[in-house]
Short mmCIF file of N, CA, C and O in Angstrom, two decimals:
data_model
loop_
_atom_site.label_atom_id
_atom_site.label_comp_id
_atom_site.label_asym_id
_atom_site.label_seq_id
_atom_site.Cartn_x
_atom_site.Cartn_y
_atom_site.Cartn_z
N UNK A 1 22.42 15.41 10.28
CA UNK A 1 23.40 15.09 9.60
C UNK A 1 23.26 14.74 8.20
O UNK A 1 22.27 14.78 7.61
N UNK A 2 24.15 14.89 7.42
CA UNK A 2 24.39 14.83 5.98
C UNK A 2 25.50 15.34 5.40
O UNK A 2 26.34 15.71 6.06
N UNK A 3 25.50 15.53 4.10
CA UNK A 3 26.59 16.10 3.48
C UNK A 3 26.31 17.45 3.06
O UNK A 3 25.21 17.88 2.64
N UNK A 4 27.39 18.43 3.12
CA UNK A 4 27.26 19.74 2.70
C UNK A 4 28.18 19.77 1.54
O UNK A 4 29.50 19.88 1.51
N UNK A 5 27.65 19.68 0.31
CA UNK A 5 28.05 19.46 -0.93
C UNK A 5 29.08 20.64 -1.32
O UNK A 5 30.11 20.50 -1.88
N UNK A 6 28.69 21.86 -0.94
CA UNK A 6 29.37 23.04 -1.18
C UNK A 6 30.73 23.08 -0.53
O UNK A 6 31.84 23.31 -0.95
N UNK A 7 30.79 22.56 0.81
CA UNK A 7 32.02 22.40 1.67
C UNK A 7 33.02 21.40 1.01
O UNK A 7 34.03 21.47 0.95
N UNK A 8 32.37 20.32 0.64
CA UNK A 8 33.06 19.27 0.02
C UNK A 8 33.83 19.71 -1.17
O UNK A 8 34.87 19.24 -1.62
N UNK A 9 33.12 20.45 -2.03
CA UNK A 9 33.35 20.88 -3.27
C UNK A 9 34.70 21.91 -3.25
O UNK A 9 35.66 22.00 -3.82
N UNK A 10 34.50 22.82 -2.11
CA UNK A 10 35.59 23.60 -1.79
C UNK A 10 36.89 23.11 -1.39
O UNK A 10 38.00 23.37 -1.71
N UNK A 11 36.71 21.92 -0.59
CA UNK A 11 37.86 21.24 -0.15
C UNK A 11 38.43 20.25 -1.18
O UNK A 11 39.73 20.07 -1.15
N UNK A 12 37.74 19.90 -2.08
CA UNK A 12 38.25 18.83 -3.05
C UNK A 12 37.54 19.10 -4.33
O UNK A 12 36.68 18.54 -4.98
N UNK A 13 38.03 20.32 -5.34
CA UNK A 13 37.41 20.63 -6.36
C UNK A 13 37.79 19.59 -7.60
O UNK A 13 37.05 19.54 -8.51
N UNK A 14 38.78 18.83 -7.27
CA UNK A 14 39.19 17.88 -8.30
C UNK A 14 38.05 16.69 -8.39
O UNK A 14 38.02 15.89 -9.24
N UNK A 15 37.26 16.74 -7.38
CA UNK A 15 36.18 15.79 -7.32
C UNK A 15 34.76 16.20 -7.76
O UNK A 15 33.69 15.58 -7.49
N UNK A 16 34.80 17.42 -8.51
CA UNK A 16 33.43 18.17 -8.75
C UNK A 16 32.43 17.02 -9.41
O UNK A 16 31.29 17.35 -9.16
N UNK A 17 32.86 16.55 -10.55
CA UNK A 17 31.95 15.77 -11.24
C UNK A 17 31.44 14.60 -10.55
O UNK A 17 30.06 14.33 -10.51
N UNK A 18 32.12 13.92 -9.71
CA UNK A 18 31.81 12.75 -8.90
C UNK A 18 30.90 13.24 -7.75
O UNK A 18 29.86 12.54 -7.43
N UNK A 19 31.21 14.26 -7.01
CA UNK A 19 30.38 14.99 -5.91
C UNK A 19 28.97 15.40 -6.74
O UNK A 19 27.88 15.14 -6.06
N UNK A 20 28.93 15.91 -7.82
CA UNK A 20 27.59 16.24 -8.46
C UNK A 20 26.81 15.02 -8.71
O UNK A 20 25.53 14.97 -8.53
N UNK A 21 27.49 14.00 -9.22
CA UNK A 21 26.70 12.72 -9.42
C UNK A 21 26.24 12.10 -8.25
O UNK A 21 25.00 11.78 -8.14
N UNK A 22 27.09 12.25 -7.10
CA UNK A 22 26.54 11.65 -5.83
C UNK A 22 25.36 12.53 -5.32
O UNK A 22 24.59 11.97 -4.79
N UNK A 23 25.48 13.92 -5.48
CA UNK A 23 24.30 14.64 -4.99
C UNK A 23 23.06 14.37 -5.67
O UNK A 23 22.03 14.30 -5.09
N UNK A 24 23.02 14.13 -7.07
CA UNK A 24 21.77 13.85 -7.70
C UNK A 24 21.41 12.56 -7.09
O UNK A 24 20.04 12.32 -7.04
N UNK A 25 22.13 11.49 -7.03
CA UNK A 25 21.77 10.30 -6.61
C UNK A 25 21.10 10.37 -5.06
O UNK A 25 20.10 9.66 -4.88
N UNK A 26 21.88 10.95 -4.32
CA UNK A 26 21.21 11.11 -3.04
C UNK A 26 19.95 11.90 -2.98
O UNK A 26 19.19 11.34 -2.23
N UNK A 27 19.87 12.92 -3.83
CA UNK A 27 18.55 13.49 -3.66
C UNK A 27 17.46 12.77 -4.44
O UNK A 27 16.16 12.86 -3.92
N UNK A 28 17.76 12.19 -5.37
CA UNK A 28 16.72 11.14 -5.97
C UNK A 28 16.30 10.06 -5.15
O UNK A 28 14.96 9.74 -5.24
N UNK A 29 17.13 9.43 -4.49
CA UNK A 29 16.72 8.39 -3.47
C UNK A 29 15.86 8.98 -2.27
O UNK A 29 14.96 8.48 -1.86
N UNK A 30 16.38 10.21 -1.81
CA UNK A 30 15.50 10.83 -0.79
C UNK A 30 14.05 11.08 -1.33
O UNK A 30 13.03 10.91 -0.61
N UNK A 31 13.92 11.49 -2.53
CA UNK A 31 12.69 11.75 -3.12
C UNK A 31 11.83 10.54 -3.22
O UNK A 31 10.61 10.59 -2.82
N UNK A 32 12.59 9.64 -3.84
CA UNK A 32 11.85 8.24 -3.87
C UNK A 32 11.23 7.66 -2.61
O UNK A 32 10.09 7.17 -2.44
N UNK A 33 12.05 7.95 -1.46
CA UNK A 33 11.74 7.39 -0.22
C UNK A 33 10.52 8.16 0.21
O UNK A 33 9.82 7.54 1.20
N UNK A 34 10.54 9.50 0.10
CA UNK A 34 9.43 10.22 0.51
C UNK A 34 8.11 9.92 -0.09
O UNK A 34 7.18 10.53 0.43
N UNK A 35 8.26 9.43 -1.26
CA UNK A 35 6.95 9.20 -2.00
C UNK A 35 6.25 7.99 -1.46
O UNK A 35 6.60 6.91 -1.23
N UNK A 36 5.02 8.39 -1.00
CA UNK A 36 4.02 7.12 -0.40
C UNK A 36 3.42 6.44 -1.58
O UNK A 36 3.05 7.29 -2.46
N UNK A 37 3.20 5.27 -1.63
CA UNK A 37 2.50 4.46 -2.45
C UNK A 37 1.08 4.80 -2.38
O UNK A 37 0.53 4.39 -1.20
N UNK A 38 0.41 5.38 -3.36
CA UNK A 38 -0.98 5.63 -3.06
C UNK A 38 -1.97 4.56 -3.16
O UNK A 38 -1.46 3.35 -3.72
N UNK A 39 -2.94 4.54 -2.63
CA UNK A 39 -3.96 3.49 -2.56
C UNK A 39 -4.32 2.97 -3.87
O UNK A 39 -4.45 1.88 -4.26
N UNK A 40 -4.61 3.81 -4.88
CA UNK A 40 -4.98 3.50 -6.10
C UNK A 40 -4.05 2.75 -6.91
O UNK A 40 -4.11 1.95 -7.86
N UNK A 41 -2.79 3.08 -6.48
CA UNK A 41 -1.50 2.39 -7.26
C UNK A 41 -1.29 0.94 -6.70
O UNK A 41 -0.70 0.17 -7.30
N UNK A 42 -1.90 0.65 -5.52
CA UNK A 42 -1.63 -0.62 -4.95
C UNK A 42 -2.87 -1.47 -5.27
O UNK A 42 -2.86 -2.83 -5.14
N UNK A 43 -3.99 -1.14 -6.02
CA UNK A 43 -4.92 -2.01 -6.33
C UNK A 43 -4.71 -3.10 -7.14
O UNK A 43 -5.24 -4.09 -6.74
N UNK A 44 -3.64 -2.99 -8.00
CA UNK A 44 -3.35 -4.10 -8.97
C UNK A 44 -2.04 -4.74 -8.50
O UNK A 44 -1.48 -5.50 -9.46
N UNK A 45 -1.55 -4.40 -7.24
CA UNK A 45 -0.22 -5.02 -6.96
C UNK A 45 -0.25 -6.72 -7.24
O UNK A 45 0.95 -7.01 -7.60
N UNK A 46 -1.06 -7.35 -6.81
CA UNK A 46 -1.09 -8.78 -7.08
C UNK A 46 -1.02 -9.18 -8.36
O UNK A 46 -0.25 -9.88 -8.81
N UNK A 47 -1.80 -8.54 -9.31
CA UNK A 47 -1.62 -8.78 -10.59
C UNK A 47 -0.36 -8.39 -11.43
O UNK A 47 0.30 -9.06 -12.29
N UNK A 48 0.13 -7.31 -10.89
CA UNK A 48 1.37 -6.71 -11.44
C UNK A 48 2.65 -7.66 -10.81
O UNK A 48 3.53 -7.84 -11.72
N UNK A 49 2.41 -8.18 -9.68
CA UNK A 49 3.55 -9.19 -9.36
C UNK A 49 3.48 -10.31 -10.19
O UNK A 49 4.33 -10.99 -10.66
N UNK A 50 2.30 -10.91 -10.31
CA UNK A 50 2.05 -12.16 -11.43
C UNK A 50 2.60 -11.89 -12.71
O UNK A 50 3.39 -12.65 -13.13
N UNK A 51 2.29 -10.60 -13.23
CA UNK A 51 3.02 -10.22 -14.65
C UNK A 51 4.41 -10.28 -14.63
O UNK A 51 5.11 -10.80 -15.46
N UNK A 52 5.12 -9.59 -13.50
CA UNK A 52 6.49 -9.48 -13.42
C UNK A 52 7.07 -10.99 -13.30
O UNK A 52 8.02 -11.28 -13.83
N UNK A 53 6.40 -11.90 -12.53
CA UNK A 53 7.01 -13.23 -12.24
C UNK A 53 6.73 -14.09 -13.62
O UNK A 53 7.64 -14.74 -14.13
N UNK A 54 5.70 -13.87 -14.09
CA UNK A 54 5.47 -14.52 -15.48
C UNK A 54 6.27 -14.14 -16.70
O UNK A 54 6.69 -15.10 -17.49
N UNK A 55 6.78 -13.07 -16.74
CA UNK A 55 7.65 -12.35 -17.74
C UNK A 55 9.19 -12.50 -17.50
O UNK A 55 9.92 -12.31 -18.29
N UNK A 56 9.38 -13.07 -16.32
CA UNK A 56 10.77 -13.18 -15.86
C UNK A 56 11.42 -14.36 -16.46
O UNK A 56 10.96 -15.20 -16.91
N UNK A 57 12.87 -14.04 -16.77
CA UNK A 57 13.52 -15.06 -17.30
C UNK A 57 13.63 -16.50 -16.51
O UNK A 57 13.56 -17.49 -17.03
N UNK A 58 13.72 -16.21 -15.13
CA UNK A 58 13.86 -17.21 -14.23
C UNK A 58 12.55 -17.09 -13.23
O UNK A 58 12.81 -16.31 -12.30
N UNK A 59 11.37 -17.47 -13.57
CA UNK A 59 10.21 -17.04 -12.80
C UNK A 59 10.14 -17.47 -11.29
O UNK A 59 9.76 -16.83 -10.50
N UNK A 60 10.79 -18.68 -11.09
CA UNK A 60 10.96 -19.12 -9.72
C UNK A 60 11.66 -18.17 -8.78
O UNK A 60 11.55 -17.83 -7.69
N UNK A 61 12.91 -17.81 -9.50
CA UNK A 61 13.81 -17.02 -8.67
C UNK A 61 13.06 -15.59 -8.51
O UNK A 61 13.16 -14.95 -7.51
N UNK A 62 12.50 -15.11 -9.59
CA UNK A 62 11.84 -13.82 -9.55
C UNK A 62 10.58 -13.88 -8.32
O UNK A 62 10.39 -12.99 -7.50
N UNK A 63 9.93 -14.99 -8.34
CA UNK A 63 8.88 -15.17 -7.27
C UNK A 63 9.53 -14.96 -5.86
O UNK A 63 8.99 -14.53 -4.92
N UNK A 64 10.67 -15.83 -5.59
CA UNK A 64 11.30 -15.70 -4.32
C UNK A 64 11.86 -14.41 -3.98
O UNK A 64 11.70 -13.88 -2.85
N UNK A 65 12.29 -13.51 -4.97
CA UNK A 65 12.73 -12.15 -4.79
C UNK A 65 11.58 -11.40 -4.17
O UNK A 65 11.67 -10.64 -3.45
N UNK A 66 10.47 -11.42 -5.05
CA UNK A 66 9.26 -10.63 -4.81
C UNK A 66 8.66 -10.95 -3.37
O UNK A 66 8.43 -10.17 -2.47
N UNK A 67 8.46 -12.22 -3.19
CA UNK A 67 8.00 -12.71 -1.80
C UNK A 67 8.91 -12.54 -0.72
O UNK A 67 8.34 -12.29 0.44
N UNK A 68 10.21 -12.51 -0.78
CA UNK A 68 11.00 -12.29 0.34
C UNK A 68 11.17 -11.06 0.85
O UNK A 68 11.17 -10.86 1.98
N UNK A 69 10.77 -10.04 0.01
CA UNK A 69 10.81 -8.72 0.55
C UNK A 69 9.87 -7.61 -0.29
O UNK A 69 10.23 -6.80 -1.08
N UNK A 70 8.41 -8.08 -0.32
CA UNK A 70 7.53 -7.32 -1.11
C UNK A 70 7.57 -5.94 -0.99
O UNK A 70 7.43 -5.40 -2.05
N UNK A 71 7.62 -5.27 0.34
CA UNK A 71 7.66 -3.93 0.34
C UNK A 71 8.63 -3.31 -0.43
O UNK A 71 8.27 -2.11 -1.09
N UNK A 72 9.82 -3.88 -0.59
CA UNK A 72 11.04 -3.21 -1.35
C UNK A 72 10.52 -3.14 -3.01
O UNK A 72 11.00 -2.08 -3.62
N UNK A 73 9.82 -4.09 -3.31
CA UNK A 73 9.49 -4.27 -4.67
C UNK A 73 8.07 -3.56 -5.14
O UNK A 73 7.80 -3.38 -6.30
N UNK A 74 7.32 -3.39 -4.25
CA UNK A 74 5.98 -2.76 -4.39
C UNK A 74 6.02 -1.53 -5.37
O UNK A 74 5.30 -1.40 -6.14
N UNK A 75 6.85 -0.55 -5.13
CA UNK A 75 6.80 0.71 -5.97
C UNK A 75 7.18 0.26 -7.42
O UNK A 75 6.45 0.82 -8.27
N UNK A 76 8.23 -0.52 -7.65
CA UNK A 76 8.66 -0.84 -9.15
C UNK A 76 7.39 -1.74 -9.67
O UNK A 76 6.95 -1.42 -10.84
N UNK A 77 6.74 -2.58 -8.89
CA UNK A 77 5.66 -3.25 -9.40
C UNK A 77 4.39 -2.49 -9.76
O UNK A 77 3.80 -2.93 -10.67
N UNK A 78 4.31 -1.50 -9.00
CA UNK A 78 2.94 -0.67 -9.21
C UNK A 78 3.05 0.03 -10.45
O UNK A 78 2.21 0.59 -10.96
N UNK A 79 4.37 0.18 -11.22
CA UNK A 79 4.46 0.85 -12.32
C UNK A 79 4.30 -0.04 -13.57
O UNK A 79 4.17 0.47 -14.73
N UNK A 80 4.29 -1.32 -13.23
CA UNK A 80 4.21 -2.17 -14.51
C UNK A 80 2.47 -2.15 -14.96
O UNK A 80 1.58 -1.92 -14.09
N UNK A 81 2.38 -2.36 -16.25
CA UNK A 81 1.07 -2.41 -16.73
C UNK A 81 0.70 -3.96 -16.68
O UNK A 81 1.42 -4.84 -17.01
N UNK A 82 -0.62 -4.20 -16.35
CA UNK A 82 -1.27 -5.54 -16.27
C UNK A 82 -1.81 -5.89 -17.58
O UNK A 82 -2.64 -5.14 -18.23
N UNK A 83 -1.05 -6.76 -18.32
CA UNK A 83 -1.56 -7.23 -19.52
C UNK A 83 -3.22 -7.58 -19.56
O UNK A 83 -3.79 -8.24 -18.58
N UNK A 84 -3.90 -7.08 -20.43
CA UNK A 84 -5.47 -7.36 -20.29
C UNK A 84 -5.76 -8.93 -20.42
O UNK A 84 -6.67 -9.20 -19.62
N UNK A 85 -5.09 -9.54 -21.07
CA UNK A 85 -5.38 -11.02 -20.95
C UNK A 85 -5.09 -11.66 -19.73
O UNK A 85 -5.79 -12.63 -19.31
N UNK A 86 -4.13 -11.11 -19.03
CA UNK A 86 -3.71 -11.78 -17.52
C UNK A 86 -5.07 -11.51 -16.59
O UNK A 86 -5.54 -12.20 -15.87
N UNK A 87 -5.53 -10.27 -16.75
CA UNK A 87 -6.57 -9.72 -16.02
C UNK A 87 -7.93 -10.62 -16.25
O UNK A 87 -8.57 -10.94 -15.20
N UNK A 88 -8.16 -10.85 -17.60
CA UNK A 88 -9.24 -11.52 -17.83
C UNK A 88 -9.24 -12.99 -17.32
O UNK A 88 -10.12 -13.66 -16.84
N UNK A 89 -7.97 -13.62 -17.52
CA UNK A 89 -7.65 -14.90 -17.25
C UNK A 89 -7.97 -15.17 -15.72
O UNK A 89 -8.56 -16.08 -15.34
N UNK A 90 -7.40 -14.30 -14.87
CA UNK A 90 -7.43 -14.26 -13.46
C UNK A 90 -9.01 -14.22 -12.84
O UNK A 90 -9.35 -15.01 -12.14
N UNK A 91 -9.69 -13.41 -13.68
CA UNK A 91 -11.11 -13.16 -13.39
C UNK A 91 -11.93 -14.33 -13.56
O UNK A 91 -12.80 -14.83 -12.82
N UNK A 92 -11.66 -14.82 -14.90
CA UNK A 92 -12.32 -16.19 -15.19
C UNK A 92 -12.09 -17.33 -14.38
O UNK A 92 -13.02 -18.04 -13.85
N UNK A 93 -10.88 -17.41 -14.06
CA UNK A 93 -10.41 -18.42 -13.06
C UNK A 93 -11.17 -18.43 -11.64
O UNK A 93 -11.57 -19.27 -11.09
N UNK A 94 -11.09 -17.28 -11.14
CA UNK A 94 -11.84 -16.92 -9.91
C UNK A 94 -13.23 -17.25 -10.02
O UNK A 94 -13.92 -17.97 -9.22
N UNK A 95 -13.89 -16.74 -11.05
CA UNK A 95 -15.40 -17.13 -11.29
C UNK A 95 -15.69 -18.54 -11.40
O UNK A 95 -16.75 -19.03 -10.76
N UNK A 96 -14.87 -19.16 -12.14
CA UNK A 96 -15.20 -20.70 -12.25
C UNK A 96 -14.81 -21.53 -11.16
O UNK A 96 -15.83 -22.26 -10.71
N UNK A 97 -13.88 -21.16 -10.54
CA UNK A 97 -13.56 -22.00 -9.26
C UNK A 97 -14.66 -21.70 -7.96
O UNK A 97 -15.09 -22.48 -7.39
N UNK A 98 -15.00 -20.45 -8.12
CA UNK A 98 -15.83 -19.87 -7.04
C UNK A 98 -17.38 -20.48 -7.14
O UNK A 98 -18.05 -20.88 -6.32
N UNK A 99 -17.95 -20.45 -8.58
CA UNK A 99 -19.18 -21.12 -8.82
C UNK A 99 -19.14 -22.64 -8.52
O UNK A 99 -20.12 -23.10 -8.08
N UNK A 100 -17.89 -23.35 -8.83
CA UNK A 100 -17.85 -24.82 -8.70
C UNK A 100 -17.98 -25.12 -7.18
O UNK A 100 -18.35 -26.20 -6.60
N UNK A 101 -17.34 -24.28 -6.48
CA UNK A 101 -17.15 -24.44 -4.96
C UNK A 101 -18.37 -23.92 -4.31
O UNK A 101 -18.63 -24.19 -3.05
N UNK A 102 -19.35 -23.16 -4.85
CA UNK A 102 -20.48 -22.62 -4.22
C UNK A 102 -20.16 -21.46 -3.41
O UNK A 102 -20.92 -21.36 -2.52
N UNK A 103 -19.09 -20.83 -3.58
CA UNK A 103 -18.55 -19.70 -2.84
C UNK A 103 -19.44 -18.36 -3.03
O UNK A 103 -19.43 -17.70 -2.11
N UNK A 104 -19.91 -18.28 -4.16
CA UNK A 104 -20.60 -16.87 -4.42
C UNK A 104 -21.93 -16.69 -3.73
O UNK A 104 -22.27 -15.65 -3.39
N UNK A 105 -22.40 -17.94 -2.98
CA UNK A 105 -23.71 -17.64 -2.18
C UNK A 105 -23.30 -17.25 -0.88
O UNK A 105 -23.28 -16.11 -0.37
N UNK A 106 -22.80 -18.28 0.10
CA UNK A 106 -22.65 -17.84 1.42
C UNK A 106 -21.30 -17.96 1.87
O UNK A 106 -20.89 -17.75 2.91
N UNK A 107 -20.35 -18.48 0.94
CA UNK A 107 -19.02 -18.52 1.19
C UNK A 107 -18.76 -19.91 1.83
O UNK A 107 -19.55 -20.63 2.35
N UNK A 108 -17.35 -20.34 1.83
CA UNK A 108 -16.93 -21.70 2.33
C UNK A 108 -15.43 -21.51 2.77
O UNK A 108 -14.81 -20.56 2.27
N UNK A 109 -15.17 -22.48 3.46
CA UNK A 109 -13.70 -22.46 3.85
C UNK A 109 -13.16 -23.68 2.78
O UNK A 109 -13.30 -24.66 3.00
N UNK A 110 -12.49 -22.98 1.55
CA UNK A 110 -12.02 -23.86 0.68
C UNK A 110 -10.55 -23.60 0.15
O UNK A 110 -10.28 -22.44 0.14
N UNK A 111 -9.96 -24.57 -0.12
CA UNK A 111 -8.51 -24.45 -0.58
C UNK A 111 -8.56 -25.06 -1.99
O UNK A 111 -9.20 -26.08 -2.17
N UNK A 112 -7.92 -24.42 -2.82
CA UNK A 112 -7.85 -25.13 -4.22
C UNK A 112 -6.42 -25.57 -4.40
O UNK A 112 -5.43 -24.72 -4.31
N UNK A 113 -6.37 -26.88 -4.82
CA UNK A 113 -5.12 -27.32 -5.45
C UNK A 113 -5.18 -27.82 -6.89
O UNK A 113 -5.97 -28.76 -7.14
N UNK A 114 -4.43 -27.08 -7.56
CA UNK A 114 -4.50 -27.28 -9.09
C UNK A 114 -6.06 -27.28 -9.52
O UNK A 114 -6.49 -28.25 -10.37
N UNK A 115 -6.91 -26.52 -9.08
CA UNK A 115 -8.19 -26.51 -9.61
C UNK A 115 -9.29 -27.30 -8.70
O UNK A 115 -10.44 -27.49 -9.06
N UNK A 116 -8.66 -28.20 -7.91
CA UNK A 116 -9.42 -29.07 -7.07
C UNK A 116 -9.90 -28.34 -5.89
O UNK A 116 -9.06 -27.96 -4.94
N UNK A 117 -11.27 -28.39 -5.52
CA UNK A 117 -11.75 -27.74 -4.30
C UNK A 117 -11.75 -28.68 -3.14
O UNK A 117 -12.12 -29.85 -3.29
N UNK A 118 -11.11 -28.14 -2.17
CA UNK A 118 -10.96 -28.87 -0.80
C UNK A 118 -11.63 -28.27 0.28
O UNK A 118 -11.04 -26.98 0.54
N UNK A 119 -12.39 -28.86 0.92
CA UNK A 119 -13.14 -28.23 2.14
C UNK A 119 -12.12 -28.20 3.23
O UNK A 119 -11.86 -29.17 3.71
N UNK A 120 -11.65 -27.01 3.84
CA UNK A 120 -10.76 -26.99 4.83
C UNK A 120 -11.41 -26.40 6.06
O UNK A 120 -10.71 -25.73 6.98
N UNK A 121 -12.72 -26.63 6.28
CA UNK A 121 -13.25 -26.35 7.62
C UNK A 121 -12.61 -27.15 8.68
O UNK A 121 -12.07 -28.31 8.51
N UNK A 122 -12.60 -26.60 9.97
CA UNK A 122 -12.12 -27.22 11.21
C UNK A 122 -12.43 -28.58 11.29
O UNK A 122 -11.74 -29.41 11.88
N UNK A 123 -13.73 -28.87 11.11
CA UNK A 123 -14.38 -30.13 11.29
C UNK A 123 -14.10 -31.31 10.28
O UNK A 123 -14.20 -32.24 10.53
N UNK A 124 -13.83 -30.71 9.16
CA UNK A 124 -13.53 -31.67 8.02
C UNK A 124 -12.17 -31.77 7.50
O UNK A 124 -11.85 -32.59 6.63
N UNK A 125 -11.31 -30.94 8.05
CA UNK A 125 -9.85 -30.84 7.54
C UNK A 125 -9.06 -32.06 7.91
O UNK A 125 -8.98 -32.26 8.97
N UNK A 126 -8.55 -32.70 7.14
CA UNK A 126 -7.63 -33.94 7.19
C UNK A 126 -6.28 -33.68 6.74
O UNK A 126 -6.09 -33.65 5.64
N UNK A 127 -5.31 -33.32 7.48
CA UNK A 127 -3.93 -32.70 7.12
C UNK A 127 -3.30 -33.78 6.29
O UNK A 127 -2.56 -33.54 5.41
N UNK A 128 -3.39 -35.23 6.80
CA UNK A 128 -2.83 -36.23 6.02
C UNK A 128 -3.33 -36.32 4.68
O UNK A 128 -2.49 -36.68 3.62
N UNK A 129 -4.63 -36.35 4.56
CA UNK A 129 -5.19 -36.42 3.15
C UNK A 129 -4.59 -35.19 2.40
O UNK A 129 -4.42 -35.33 1.15
N UNK A 130 -4.70 -34.05 2.94
CA UNK A 130 -4.33 -32.83 2.29
C UNK A 130 -2.90 -33.01 1.82
O UNK A 130 -2.46 -32.76 0.42
N UNK A 131 -1.97 -33.56 2.47
CA UNK A 131 -0.49 -33.64 2.29
C UNK A 131 -0.44 -34.72 1.11
O UNK A 131 0.49 -34.50 0.17
N UNK A 132 -1.18 -35.71 1.20
CA UNK A 132 -1.01 -36.94 0.15
C UNK A 132 -1.59 -36.16 -1.16
O UNK A 132 -0.90 -36.52 -2.07
N UNK A 133 -2.57 -35.43 -1.18
CA UNK A 133 -3.15 -34.83 -2.30
C UNK A 133 -1.87 -33.97 -3.00
O UNK A 133 -1.62 -34.02 -4.14
N UNK A 134 -1.36 -32.99 -2.19
CA UNK A 134 -0.42 -32.12 -2.64
C UNK A 134 0.91 -33.04 -3.18
O UNK A 134 1.37 -32.58 -4.37
N UNK A 135 1.23 -34.10 -2.55
CA UNK A 135 2.31 -34.86 -2.98
C UNK A 135 1.88 -35.61 -4.52
O UNK A 135 2.91 -35.53 -5.34
N UNK A 136 0.74 -36.13 -4.68
CA UNK A 136 0.36 -36.62 -5.80
C UNK A 136 0.23 -35.52 -6.86
O UNK A 136 0.68 -35.99 -8.11
N UNK A 137 -0.16 -34.37 -6.62
CA UNK A 137 -0.24 -33.20 -7.56
C UNK A 137 1.26 -32.83 -7.99
O UNK A 137 1.32 -32.44 -9.10
N UNK A 138 2.03 -32.92 -7.22
CA UNK A 138 3.48 -32.53 -7.60
C UNK A 138 4.12 -33.59 -8.53
O UNK A 138 5.03 -33.32 -9.30
N UNK A 139 3.67 -34.68 -8.29
CA UNK A 139 4.26 -35.76 -9.26
C UNK A 139 3.67 -35.76 -10.62
O UNK A 139 4.18 -36.30 -11.76
N UNK A 140 2.51 -35.02 -10.85
CA UNK A 140 2.04 -34.94 -12.20
C UNK A 140 2.94 -34.07 -13.11
O UNK A 140 3.38 -33.30 -13.05
#
């Protein structure tokens, strides 16, 4: 199934410009859908999403849009350039937090809430304390 544009044009020559435009749009969409997102283009998707959210006029709305249907946004995000400063900041944050939590050696079950390391191992996790901490952090 599909459109036979030559038949449509013969039947309705008065719609020539509109049919040509529709044909271009349909073929462009078909080409875009056929393109697979290559692995090397997905390498920085997280950072690209952060950059898009950070640069948005309404960051919370942009976060909700991206998070609600990430695969739809992945292709457009993969074309964004990651600012070098953002990459350095994320790497520095990761290294600082990982070192403070002792994660670089053997690893640990750790959750970070505004830079505070919380051990979330099954034997030590207290959900009530965690909820209380999150509530106190949101008040700051």
